Amino acid sequence: MIYSLRHLTTYRYARAVRFARCNLRLRPRDGEGQRVLESALHVTPTPTSRLARRDFFGLDTLTLTLDEPHREFTVEAVSRVAVERPAPPPPESGLPWEAVCAAALALPSLGPDGPAHFQFRSQRVPLEPAVTDYARASFPPGRSAYGGAVELMQRIRDDFRFDAKATTVSTPLAEAFALRAGVCQDFTHVMIAGLRGLGLPAAYVSGYLRTRPPAGRPRLRGADASHAWVALWCGPETGAGEGGWIGLDPTNACVVRDDHIVVARGRDYADVAPIDGMVASAGEQKLTVEVDVIPEDEAA
């Protein structure tokens, strides 16, 4: 499957911004069963300086500085990405979860995809005893890590309510868990916390999800959204996915296949936020985001 992607972010400020510095993480990632064919970034107003770098986890980051007064800031990222992932492994396949925990600790690799980075608490994913106990119900002794994670994913989908007004981007994990409500970021953080609480390596993945308009209805421009899901390390020889990682989407209770497009992978949302930074101004700001995920075999 080849996708055309468009991610338009617009900030409007009540008063002129005289200085801003921001980090953009909007280029899809090569690997993970996908290949970036084209990628471009359009920014208005023109930045004073640009600094491109690749961070520890292999994420392309562009840091921009703007020092001319402006009332509006727009970032448009456009890409073409080819996605082809293998079928997921059979249910309950792979190593027991206890063996996966031990293998992750014994693996000497400290590279960006090494499981050791994803076994412990991180900035946005504390290890909450209540969340660990919730996850433990899916992991009786000897059960495969993959089988337990699939059940946990399905339980989160059944037990939690998708409600965009229940949380914000800064809502603590414990609060979202207590509410049993939130959005994909919350569900992903909860699942990661539960897995890590048991000692299983779990990463935060950000990207996009293909959506299908109702039958007979046209696709609406900008109606898609960015998305988040979990990558679980199932062991180096499981065949589950690239490097032993397999994607699980707790918001939709599905294993990641060709409908998911990866932009970044890190320990939690703080590692992979599409845009962050600072502005020097006073007054309020308004943020709007439009996302289009369009398969190239779909009629315009």
PDB file of N, CA, C and O in Angstrom, residues 6 14 36 52 70 74-75 103 120 138 144 146 148 164 167 191 193 208 227 229 242 261:
ATOM      1  N   ARG A   6      -0.621  14.137   4.448  1.00  0.00           N
ATOM      2  CA  ARG A   6      -0.540  15.587   4.620  1.00  0.00           C
ATOM      3  C   ARG A   6      -0.915  15.895   6.063  1.00  0.00           C
ATOM      4  O   ARG A   6      -1.964  15.474   6.550  1.00  0.00           O
ATOM      5  N   ALA A  14      -2.995  35.611  19.694  1.00  0.00           N
ATOM      6  CA  ALA A  14      -3.743  36.834  19.975  1.00  0.00           C
ATOM      7  C   ALA A  14      -2.866  38.069  19.818  1.00  0.00           C
ATOM      8  O   ALA A  14      -3.351  39.133  19.424  1.00  0.00           O
ATOM      9  N   VAL A  36       9.906   5.385   3.088  1.00  0.00           N
ATOM     10  CA  VAL A  36       9.529   6.753   2.725  1.00  0.00           C
ATOM     11  C   VAL A  36       9.991   7.018   1.297  1.00  0.00           C
ATOM     12  O   VAL A  36      11.191   6.969   1.006  1.00  0.00           O
ATOM     13  N   ALA A  52      18.822  20.403  11.335  1.00  0.00           N
ATOM     14  CA  ALA A  52      18.312  19.040  11.197  1.00  0.00           C
ATOM     15  C   ALA A  52      19.237  18.076  11.932  1.00  0.00           C
ATOM     16  O   ALA A  52      20.465  18.188  11.857  1.00  0.00           O
ATOM     17  N   HIS A  70       5.257  37.634  14.244  1.00  0.00           N
ATOM     18  CA  HIS A  70       4.237  36.969  13.435  1.00  0.00           C
ATOM     19  C   HIS A  70       3.025  36.646  14.298  1.00  0.00           C
ATOM     20  O   HIS A  70       3.141  36.439  15.502  1.00  0.00           O
ATOM     21  N   THR A  74       2.425  28.287  10.448  1.00  0.00           N
ATOM     22  CA  THR A  74       1.888  27.074   9.842  1.00  0.00           C
ATOM     23  C   THR A  74       3.021  26.127   9.462  1.00  0.00           C
ATOM     24  O   THR A  74       4.086  26.555   9.004  1.00  0.00           O
ATOM     25  N   VAL A  75       2.762  24.851   9.664  1.00  0.00           N
ATOM     26  CA  VAL A  75       3.695  23.793   9.290  1.00  0.00           C
ATOM     27  C   VAL A  75       2.905  22.750   8.507  1.00  0.00           C
ATOM     28  O   VAL A  75       1.931  22.183   9.019  1.00  0.00           O
ATOM     29  N   ALA A 103      15.061 -12.268  28.950  1.00  0.00           N
ATOM     30  CA  ALA A 103      15.861 -12.087  27.739  1.00  0.00           C
ATOM     31  C   ALA A 103      16.171 -10.616  27.505  1.00  0.00           C
ATOM     32  O   ALA A 103      17.273 -10.264  27.066  1.00  0.00           O
ATOM     33  N   PHE A 120      11.467   0.306  31.773  1.00  0.00           N
ATOM     34  CA  PHE A 120      11.368   1.024  33.047  1.00  0.00           C
ATOM     35  C   PHE A 120      10.524   2.283  32.899  1.00  0.00           C
ATOM     36  O   PHE A 120      10.086   2.629  31.804  1.00  0.00           O
ATOM     37  N   SER A 138      -3.971 -10.502  32.681  1.00  0.00           N
ATOM     38  CA  SER A 138      -3.807 -11.098  31.352  1.00  0.00           C
ATOM     39  C   SER A 138      -2.534 -11.932  31.229  1.00  0.00           C
ATOM     40  O   SER A 138      -2.281 -12.495  30.156  1.00  0.00           O
ATOM     41  N   SER A 144       2.282 -16.793  26.864  1.00  0.00           N
ATOM     42  CA  SER A 144       3.178 -16.081  25.961  1.00  0.00           C
ATOM     43  C   SER A 144       3.008 -14.575  26.139  1.00  0.00           C
ATOM     44  O   SER A 144       1.903 -14.079  26.409  1.00  0.00           O
ATOM     45  N   TYR A 146       3.136 -12.360  23.851  1.00  0.00           N
ATOM     46  CA  TYR A 146       2.276 -11.857  22.783  1.00  0.00           C
ATOM     47  C   TYR A 146       0.801 -12.130  23.084  1.00  0.00           C
ATOM     48  O   TYR A 146      -0.055 -11.252  22.953  1.00  0.00           O
ATOM     49  N   GLY A 148      -0.650 -12.604  26.023  1.00  0.00           N
ATOM     50  CA  GLY A 148      -1.113 -11.767  27.122  1.00  0.00           C
ATOM     51  C   GLY A 148      -1.315 -10.329  26.693  1.00  0.00           C
ATOM     52  O   GLY A 148      -2.279  -9.670  27.096  1.00  0.00           O
ATOM     53  N   ALA A 164     -12.651  12.470  23.723  1.00  0.00           N
ATOM     54  CA  ALA A 164     -11.645  13.497  23.482  1.00  0.00           C
ATOM     55  C   ALA A 164     -11.713  14.636  24.489  1.00  0.00           C
ATOM     56  O   ALA A 164     -10.752  15.401  24.629  1.00  0.00           O
ATOM     57  N   THR A 167      -9.723  14.079  28.691  1.00  0.00           N
ATOM     58  CA  THR A 167      -8.323  14.335  29.048  1.00  0.00           C
ATOM     59  C   THR A 167      -7.729  15.383  28.116  1.00  0.00           C
ATOM     60  O   THR A 167      -8.312  15.726  27.087  1.00  0.00           O
ATOM     61  N   MET A 191      -1.419   1.083  28.572  1.00  0.00           N
ATOM     62  CA  MET A 191      -0.959  -0.260  28.201  1.00  0.00           C
ATOM     63  C   MET A 191       0.541  -0.402  28.398  1.00  0.00           C
ATOM     64  O   MET A 191       1.016  -1.423  28.911  1.00  0.00           O
ATOM     65  N   ALA A 193       2.407   1.225  30.563  1.00  0.00           N
ATOM     66  CA  ALA A 193       2.673   1.170  32.009  1.00  0.00           C
ATOM     67  C   ALA A 193       2.387  -0.213  32.561  1.00  0.00           C
ATOM     68  O   ALA A 193       3.139  -0.726  33.404  1.00  0.00           O
ATOM     69  N   TYR A 208       0.116   7.550  11.923  1.00  0.00           N
ATOM     70  CA  TYR A 208      -1.199   7.782  11.337  1.00  0.00           C
ATOM     71  C   TYR A 208      -1.907   6.453  11.111  1.00  0.00           C
ATOM     72  O   TYR A 208      -1.278   5.400  11.008  1.00  0.00           O
ATOM     73  N   HIS A 227      -2.155   9.414  15.342  1.00  0.00           N
ATOM     74  CA  HIS A 227      -2.558   8.253  16.132  1.00  0.00           C
ATOM     75  C   HIS A 227      -1.370   7.774  16.960  1.00  0.00           C
ATOM     76  O   HIS A 227      -0.228   8.195  16.754  1.00  0.00           O
ATOM     77  N   TRP A 229       0.085   4.069  19.276  1.00  0.00           N
ATOM     78  CA  TRP A 229      -0.127   2.677  19.662  1.00  0.00           C
ATOM     79  C   TRP A 229       1.127   2.155  20.353  1.00  0.00           C
ATOM     80  O   TRP A 229       2.079   2.894  20.594  1.00  0.00           O
ATOM     81  N   GLU A 242       9.971  -6.753  13.043  1.00  0.00           N
ATOM     82  CA  GLU A 242      11.329  -6.301  12.876  1.00  0.00           C
ATOM     83  C   GLU A 242      12.020  -6.158  14.226  1.00  0.00           C
ATOM     84  O   GLU A 242      11.566  -5.436  15.097  1.00  0.00           O
ATOM     85  N   ILE A 261       0.780   3.855   9.734  1.00  0.00           N
ATOM     86  CA  ILE A 261       2.007   4.452   9.203  1.00  0.00           C
ATOM     87  C   ILE A 261       2.792   5.027  10.377  1.00  0.00           C
ATOM     88  O   ILE A 261       2.285   5.875  11.116  1.00  0.00           O
TER      89      ILE A 261
END
